[in-house]
Short mmCIF file of N, CA, C and O in Angstrom, two decimals:
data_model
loop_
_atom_site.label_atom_id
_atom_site.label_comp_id
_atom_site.label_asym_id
_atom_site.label_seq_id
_atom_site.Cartn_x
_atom_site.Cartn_y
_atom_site.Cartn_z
N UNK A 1 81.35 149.24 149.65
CA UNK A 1 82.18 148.06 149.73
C UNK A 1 83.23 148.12 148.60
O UNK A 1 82.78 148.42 147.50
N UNK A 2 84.51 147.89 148.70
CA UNK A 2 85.56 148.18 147.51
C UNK A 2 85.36 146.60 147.28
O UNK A 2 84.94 145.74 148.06
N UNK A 3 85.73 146.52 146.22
CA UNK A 3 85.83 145.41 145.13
C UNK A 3 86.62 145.71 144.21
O UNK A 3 86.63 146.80 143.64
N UNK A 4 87.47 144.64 143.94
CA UNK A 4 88.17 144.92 142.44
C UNK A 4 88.24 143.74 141.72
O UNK A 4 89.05 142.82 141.60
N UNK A 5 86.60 144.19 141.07
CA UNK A 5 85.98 142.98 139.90
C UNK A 5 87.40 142.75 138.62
O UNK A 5 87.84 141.61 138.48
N UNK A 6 87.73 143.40 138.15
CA UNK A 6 89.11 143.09 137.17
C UNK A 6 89.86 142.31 137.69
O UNK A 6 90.12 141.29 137.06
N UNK A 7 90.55 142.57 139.23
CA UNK A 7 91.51 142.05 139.48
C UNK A 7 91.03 140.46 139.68
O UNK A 7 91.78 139.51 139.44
N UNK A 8 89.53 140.32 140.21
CA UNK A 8 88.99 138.58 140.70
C UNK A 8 88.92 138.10 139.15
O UNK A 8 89.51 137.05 138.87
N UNK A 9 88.22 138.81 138.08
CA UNK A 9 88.51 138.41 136.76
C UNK A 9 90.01 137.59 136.31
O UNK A 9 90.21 136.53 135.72
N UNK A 10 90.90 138.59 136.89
CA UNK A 10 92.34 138.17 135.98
C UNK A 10 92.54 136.93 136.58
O UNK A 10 92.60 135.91 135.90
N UNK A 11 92.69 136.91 138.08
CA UNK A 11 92.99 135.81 139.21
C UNK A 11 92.21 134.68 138.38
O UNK A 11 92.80 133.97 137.57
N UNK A 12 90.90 134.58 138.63
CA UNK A 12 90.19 133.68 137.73
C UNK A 12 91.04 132.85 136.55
O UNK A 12 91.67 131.81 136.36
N UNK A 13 90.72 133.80 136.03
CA UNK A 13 91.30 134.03 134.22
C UNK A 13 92.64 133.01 134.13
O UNK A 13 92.88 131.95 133.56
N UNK A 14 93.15 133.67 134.77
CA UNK A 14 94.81 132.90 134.92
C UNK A 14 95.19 131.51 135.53
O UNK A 14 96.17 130.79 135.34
N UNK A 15 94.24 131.40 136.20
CA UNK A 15 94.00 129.93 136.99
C UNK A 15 93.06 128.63 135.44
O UNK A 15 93.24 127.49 135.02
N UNK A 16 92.32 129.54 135.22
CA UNK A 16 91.61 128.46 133.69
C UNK A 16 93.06 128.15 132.72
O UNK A 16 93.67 127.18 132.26
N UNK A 17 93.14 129.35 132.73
CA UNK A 17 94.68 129.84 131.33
C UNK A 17 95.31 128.59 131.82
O UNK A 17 95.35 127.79 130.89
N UNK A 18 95.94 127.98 133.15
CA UNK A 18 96.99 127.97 133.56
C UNK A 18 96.92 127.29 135.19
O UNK A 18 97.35 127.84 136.20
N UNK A 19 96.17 125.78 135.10
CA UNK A 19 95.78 125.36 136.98
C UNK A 19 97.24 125.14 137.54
O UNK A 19 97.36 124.81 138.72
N UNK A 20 98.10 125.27 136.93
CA UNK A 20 99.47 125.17 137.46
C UNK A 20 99.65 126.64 138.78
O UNK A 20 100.31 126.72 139.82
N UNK A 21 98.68 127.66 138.04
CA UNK A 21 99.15 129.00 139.26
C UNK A 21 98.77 128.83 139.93
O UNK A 21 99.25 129.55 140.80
N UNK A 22 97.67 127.93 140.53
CA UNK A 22 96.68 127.71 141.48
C UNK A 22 97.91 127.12 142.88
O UNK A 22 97.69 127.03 144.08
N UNK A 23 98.75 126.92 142.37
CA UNK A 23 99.69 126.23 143.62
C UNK A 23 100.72 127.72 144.01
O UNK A 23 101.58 127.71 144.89
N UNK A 24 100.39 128.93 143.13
CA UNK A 24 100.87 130.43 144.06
C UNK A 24 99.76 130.81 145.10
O UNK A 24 100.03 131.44 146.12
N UNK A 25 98.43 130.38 144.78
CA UNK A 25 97.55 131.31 145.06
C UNK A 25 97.41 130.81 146.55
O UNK A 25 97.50 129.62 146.82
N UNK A 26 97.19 131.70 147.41
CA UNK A 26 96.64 132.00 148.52
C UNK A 26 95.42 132.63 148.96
O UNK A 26 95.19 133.24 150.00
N UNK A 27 94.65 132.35 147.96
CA UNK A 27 93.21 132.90 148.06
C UNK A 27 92.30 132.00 148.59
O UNK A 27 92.45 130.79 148.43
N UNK A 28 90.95 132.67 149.48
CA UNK A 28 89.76 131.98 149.52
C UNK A 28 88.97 132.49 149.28
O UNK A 28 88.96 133.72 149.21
N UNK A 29 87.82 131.61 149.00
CA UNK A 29 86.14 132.11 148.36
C UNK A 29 86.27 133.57 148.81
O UNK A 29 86.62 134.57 148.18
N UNK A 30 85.90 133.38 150.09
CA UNK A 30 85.51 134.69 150.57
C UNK A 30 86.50 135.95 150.56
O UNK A 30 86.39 137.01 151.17
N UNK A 31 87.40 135.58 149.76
CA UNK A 31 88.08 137.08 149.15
C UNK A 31 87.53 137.52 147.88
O UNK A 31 87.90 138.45 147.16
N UNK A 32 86.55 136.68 147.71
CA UNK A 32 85.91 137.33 145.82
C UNK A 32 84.71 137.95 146.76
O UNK A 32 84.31 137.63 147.88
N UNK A 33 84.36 138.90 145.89
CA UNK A 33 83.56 139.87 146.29
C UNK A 33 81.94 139.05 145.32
O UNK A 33 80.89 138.56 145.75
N UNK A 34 82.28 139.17 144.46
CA UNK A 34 81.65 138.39 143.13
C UNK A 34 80.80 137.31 143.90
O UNK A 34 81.56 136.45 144.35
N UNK A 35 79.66 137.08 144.15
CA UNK A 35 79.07 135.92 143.94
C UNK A 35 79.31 134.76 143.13
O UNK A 35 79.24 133.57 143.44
N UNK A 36 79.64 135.36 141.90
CA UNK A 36 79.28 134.12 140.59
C UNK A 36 81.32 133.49 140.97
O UNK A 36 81.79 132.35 141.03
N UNK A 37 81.87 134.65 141.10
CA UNK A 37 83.76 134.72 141.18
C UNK A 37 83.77 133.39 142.30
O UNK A 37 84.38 132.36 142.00
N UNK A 38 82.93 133.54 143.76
CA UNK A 38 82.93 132.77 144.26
C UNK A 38 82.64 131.34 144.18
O UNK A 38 83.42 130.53 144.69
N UNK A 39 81.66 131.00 143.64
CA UNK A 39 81.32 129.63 142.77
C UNK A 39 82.76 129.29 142.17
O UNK A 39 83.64 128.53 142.57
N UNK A 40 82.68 129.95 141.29
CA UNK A 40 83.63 129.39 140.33
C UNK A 40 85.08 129.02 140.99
O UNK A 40 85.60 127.91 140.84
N UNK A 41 85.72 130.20 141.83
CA UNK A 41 86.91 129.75 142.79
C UNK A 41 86.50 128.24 143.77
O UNK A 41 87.41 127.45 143.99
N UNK A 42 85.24 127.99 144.23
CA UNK A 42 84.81 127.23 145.17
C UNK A 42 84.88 125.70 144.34
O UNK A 42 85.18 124.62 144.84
N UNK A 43 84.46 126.01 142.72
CA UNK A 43 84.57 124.86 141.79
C UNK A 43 86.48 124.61 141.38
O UNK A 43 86.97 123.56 140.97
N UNK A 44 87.04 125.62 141.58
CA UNK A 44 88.40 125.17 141.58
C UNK A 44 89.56 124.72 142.37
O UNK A 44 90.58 124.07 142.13
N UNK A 45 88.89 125.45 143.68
CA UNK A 45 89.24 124.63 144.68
C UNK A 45 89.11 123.56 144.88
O UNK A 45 90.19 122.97 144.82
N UNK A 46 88.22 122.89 145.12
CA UNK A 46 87.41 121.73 144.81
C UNK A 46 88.49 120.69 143.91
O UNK A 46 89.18 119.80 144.41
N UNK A 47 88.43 121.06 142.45
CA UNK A 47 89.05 120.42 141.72
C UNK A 47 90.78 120.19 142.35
O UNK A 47 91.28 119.06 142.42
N UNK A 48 91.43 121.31 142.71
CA UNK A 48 92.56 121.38 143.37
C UNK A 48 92.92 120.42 144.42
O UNK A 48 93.85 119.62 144.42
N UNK A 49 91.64 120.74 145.69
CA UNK A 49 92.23 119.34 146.46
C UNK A 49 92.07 117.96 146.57
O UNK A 49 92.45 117.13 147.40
N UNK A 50 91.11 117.91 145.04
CA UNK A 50 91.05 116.54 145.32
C UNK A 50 92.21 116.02 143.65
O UNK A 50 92.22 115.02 142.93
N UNK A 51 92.89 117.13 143.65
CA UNK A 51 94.14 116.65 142.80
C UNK A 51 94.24 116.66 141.27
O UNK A 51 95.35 116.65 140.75
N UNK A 52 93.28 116.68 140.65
CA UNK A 52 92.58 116.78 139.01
C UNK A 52 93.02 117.86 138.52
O UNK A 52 93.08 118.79 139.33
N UNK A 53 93.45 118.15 137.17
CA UNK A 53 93.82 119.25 136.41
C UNK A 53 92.61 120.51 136.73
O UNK A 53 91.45 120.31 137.08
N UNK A 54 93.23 121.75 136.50
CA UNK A 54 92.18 122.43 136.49
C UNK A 54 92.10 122.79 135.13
O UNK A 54 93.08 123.30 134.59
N UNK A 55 90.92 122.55 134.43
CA UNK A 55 90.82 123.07 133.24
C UNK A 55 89.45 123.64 132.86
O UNK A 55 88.47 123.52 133.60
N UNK A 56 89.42 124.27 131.62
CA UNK A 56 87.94 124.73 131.65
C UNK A 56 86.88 123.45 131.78
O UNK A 56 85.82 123.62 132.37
N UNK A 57 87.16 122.43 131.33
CA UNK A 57 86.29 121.46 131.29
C UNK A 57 85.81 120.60 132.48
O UNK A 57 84.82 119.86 132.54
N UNK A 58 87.22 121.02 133.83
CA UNK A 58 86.74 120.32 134.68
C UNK A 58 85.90 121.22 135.61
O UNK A 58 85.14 120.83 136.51
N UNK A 59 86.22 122.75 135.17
CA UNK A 59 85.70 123.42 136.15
C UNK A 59 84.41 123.77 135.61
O UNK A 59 83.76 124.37 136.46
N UNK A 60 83.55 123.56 134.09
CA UNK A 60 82.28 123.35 133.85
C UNK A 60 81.67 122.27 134.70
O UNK A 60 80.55 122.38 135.20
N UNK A 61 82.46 121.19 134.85
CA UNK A 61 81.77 120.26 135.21
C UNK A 61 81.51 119.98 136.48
O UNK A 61 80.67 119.17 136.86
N UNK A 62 82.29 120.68 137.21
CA UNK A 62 82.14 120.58 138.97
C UNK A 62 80.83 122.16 138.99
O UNK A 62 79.84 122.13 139.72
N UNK A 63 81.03 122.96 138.38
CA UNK A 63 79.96 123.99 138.44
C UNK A 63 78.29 123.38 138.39
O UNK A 63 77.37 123.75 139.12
N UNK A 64 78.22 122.31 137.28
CA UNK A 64 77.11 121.44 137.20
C UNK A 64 76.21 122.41 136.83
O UNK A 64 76.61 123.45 136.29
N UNK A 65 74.87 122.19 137.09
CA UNK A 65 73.49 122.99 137.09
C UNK A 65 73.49 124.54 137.82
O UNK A 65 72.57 125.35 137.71
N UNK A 66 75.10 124.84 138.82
CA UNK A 66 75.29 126.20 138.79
C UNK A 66 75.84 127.05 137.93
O UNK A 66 75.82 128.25 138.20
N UNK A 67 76.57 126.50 136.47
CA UNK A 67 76.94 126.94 136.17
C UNK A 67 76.44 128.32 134.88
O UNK A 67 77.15 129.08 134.22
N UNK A 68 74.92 128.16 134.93
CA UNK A 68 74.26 128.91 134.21
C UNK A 68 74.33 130.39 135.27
O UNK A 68 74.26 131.37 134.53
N UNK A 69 74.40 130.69 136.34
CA UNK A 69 74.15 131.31 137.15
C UNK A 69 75.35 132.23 137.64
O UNK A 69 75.32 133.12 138.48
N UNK A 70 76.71 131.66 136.68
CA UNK A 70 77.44 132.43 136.42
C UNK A 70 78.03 132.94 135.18
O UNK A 70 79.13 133.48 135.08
N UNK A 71 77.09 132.70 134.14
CA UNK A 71 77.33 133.24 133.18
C UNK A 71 77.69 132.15 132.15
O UNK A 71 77.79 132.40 130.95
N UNK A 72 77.86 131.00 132.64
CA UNK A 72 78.12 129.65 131.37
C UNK A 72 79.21 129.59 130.66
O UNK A 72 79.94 130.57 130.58
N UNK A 73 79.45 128.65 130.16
CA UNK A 73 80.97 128.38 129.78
C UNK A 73 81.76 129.73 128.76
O UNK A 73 82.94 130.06 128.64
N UNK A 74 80.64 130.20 128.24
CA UNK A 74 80.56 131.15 127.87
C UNK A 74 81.86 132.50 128.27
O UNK A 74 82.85 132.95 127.70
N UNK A 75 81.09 132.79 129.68
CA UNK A 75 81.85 133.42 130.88
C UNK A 75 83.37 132.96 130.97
O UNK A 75 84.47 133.50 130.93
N UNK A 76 82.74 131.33 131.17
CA UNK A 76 84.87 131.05 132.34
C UNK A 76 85.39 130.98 130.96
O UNK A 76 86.60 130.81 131.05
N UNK A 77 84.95 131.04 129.53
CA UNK A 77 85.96 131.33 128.59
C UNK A 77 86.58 132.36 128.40
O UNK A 77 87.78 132.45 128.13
N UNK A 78 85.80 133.21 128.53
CA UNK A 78 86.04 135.09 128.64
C UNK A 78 86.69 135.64 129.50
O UNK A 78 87.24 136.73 129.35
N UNK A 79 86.72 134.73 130.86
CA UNK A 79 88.10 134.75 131.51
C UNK A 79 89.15 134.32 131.29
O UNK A 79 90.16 134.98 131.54
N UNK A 80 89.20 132.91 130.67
CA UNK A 80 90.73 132.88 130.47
C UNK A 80 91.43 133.55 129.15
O UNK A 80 92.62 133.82 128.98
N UNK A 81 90.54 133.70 128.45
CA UNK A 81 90.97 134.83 127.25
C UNK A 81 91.22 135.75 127.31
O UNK A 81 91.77 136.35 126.39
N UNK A 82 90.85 136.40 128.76
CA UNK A 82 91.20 137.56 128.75
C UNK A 82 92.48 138.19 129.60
O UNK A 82 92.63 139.39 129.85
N UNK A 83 93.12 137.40 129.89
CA UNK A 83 94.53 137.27 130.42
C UNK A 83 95.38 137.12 129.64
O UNK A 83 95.60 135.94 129.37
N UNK A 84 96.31 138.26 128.88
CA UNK A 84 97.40 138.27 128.58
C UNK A 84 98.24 137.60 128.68
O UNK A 84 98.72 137.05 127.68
N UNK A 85 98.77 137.39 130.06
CA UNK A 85 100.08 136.86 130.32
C UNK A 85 99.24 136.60 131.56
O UNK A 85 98.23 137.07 132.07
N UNK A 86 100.59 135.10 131.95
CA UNK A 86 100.22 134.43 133.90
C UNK A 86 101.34 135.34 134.84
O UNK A 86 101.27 135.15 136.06
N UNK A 87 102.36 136.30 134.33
CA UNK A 87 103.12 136.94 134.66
C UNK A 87 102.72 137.58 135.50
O UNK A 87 103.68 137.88 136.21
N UNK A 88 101.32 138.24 136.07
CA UNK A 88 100.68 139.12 136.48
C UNK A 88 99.66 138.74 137.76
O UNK A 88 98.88 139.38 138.48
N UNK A 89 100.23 136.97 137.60
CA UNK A 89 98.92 136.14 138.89
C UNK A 89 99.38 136.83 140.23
O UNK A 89 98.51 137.30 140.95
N UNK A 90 100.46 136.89 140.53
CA UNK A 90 100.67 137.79 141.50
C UNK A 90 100.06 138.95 142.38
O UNK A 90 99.67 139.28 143.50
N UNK A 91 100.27 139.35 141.02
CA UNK A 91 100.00 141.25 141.32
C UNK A 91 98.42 141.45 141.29
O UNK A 91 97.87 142.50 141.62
N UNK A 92 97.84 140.44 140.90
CA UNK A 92 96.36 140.44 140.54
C UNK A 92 95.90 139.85 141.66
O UNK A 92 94.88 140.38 142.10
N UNK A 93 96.37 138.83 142.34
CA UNK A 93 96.01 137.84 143.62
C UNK A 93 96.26 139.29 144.58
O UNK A 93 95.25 139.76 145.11
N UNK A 94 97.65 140.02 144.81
CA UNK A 94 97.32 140.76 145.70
C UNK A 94 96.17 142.26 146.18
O UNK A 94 95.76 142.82 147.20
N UNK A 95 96.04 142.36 144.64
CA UNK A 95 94.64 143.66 144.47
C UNK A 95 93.61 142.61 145.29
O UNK A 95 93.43 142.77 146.50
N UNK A 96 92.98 141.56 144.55
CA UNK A 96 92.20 140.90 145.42
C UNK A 96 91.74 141.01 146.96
O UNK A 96 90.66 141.18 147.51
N UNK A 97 93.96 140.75 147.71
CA UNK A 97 93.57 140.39 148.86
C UNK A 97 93.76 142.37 149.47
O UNK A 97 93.53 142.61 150.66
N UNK A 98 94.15 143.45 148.59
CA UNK A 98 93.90 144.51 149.43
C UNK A 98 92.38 144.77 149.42
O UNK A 98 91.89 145.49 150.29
N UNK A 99 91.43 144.08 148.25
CA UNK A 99 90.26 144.97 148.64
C UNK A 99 89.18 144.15 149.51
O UNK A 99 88.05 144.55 149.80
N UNK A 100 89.94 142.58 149.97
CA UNK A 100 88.67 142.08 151.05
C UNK A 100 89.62 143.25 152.38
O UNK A 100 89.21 144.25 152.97
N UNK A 101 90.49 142.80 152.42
CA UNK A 101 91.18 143.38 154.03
C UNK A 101 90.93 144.72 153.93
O UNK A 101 90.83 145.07 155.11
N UNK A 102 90.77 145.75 153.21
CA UNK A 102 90.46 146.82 152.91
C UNK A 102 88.92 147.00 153.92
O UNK A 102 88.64 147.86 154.76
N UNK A 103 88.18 145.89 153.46
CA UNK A 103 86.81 145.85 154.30
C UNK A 103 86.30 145.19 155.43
O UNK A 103 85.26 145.30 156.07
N UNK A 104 87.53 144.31 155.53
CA UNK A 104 87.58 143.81 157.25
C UNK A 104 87.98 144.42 157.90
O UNK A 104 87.61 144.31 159.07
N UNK A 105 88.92 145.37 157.58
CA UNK A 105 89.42 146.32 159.04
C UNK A 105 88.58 147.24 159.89
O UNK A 105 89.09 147.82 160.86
#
């Protein structure tokens, strides 16, 4: 199965950094390969349509009692730290979407 755990990292990453990119993204759950990636996109979505900032704090808090199970705040900090620049949500959203379609075809 191809996966490109970095690229669901950055996507992540850049969305905590920054819930403003969340209005480029064209992603769903089921383009994270990631179990835990999925939660956490599923907790930002979430936050997204029902209109609320996305921030680390809201997306601890919609995670709730799942959020040990992805690694804890701990984790979605280490994602958004670890994004350089939001310059790159792009190019990172599209690795994403080559490696689900990569495995639907």
């Amino acid at each position: 199965m191809i996966h490109n755990h970095e690229a669901e990292q950055s996507v992540l990453g850049a969305i905590l950094l920054d819930g403003i990119v969340m209005e480029k993204s064209n992603l769903k759950v089921e383009f994270f390969r990631s179990h835990g990636h999925q939660k956490i996109f599923a907790a930002i979505e979430k936050i997204h349509l029902c209109g609320e900032p996305i921030t680390l704090v809201t997306v601890t808090k919609e995670l709730g009692k799942a959020l040990h199970t992805i690694g804890g705040v701990r984790y979605l900090s280490e994602l958004a730290d670890s994004v350089p620049t939001l310059e790159t949500f792009e190019q990172q959203q599209r690795l994403v979407f080559e490696a689900f379609f990569s495995v639907v075809k």
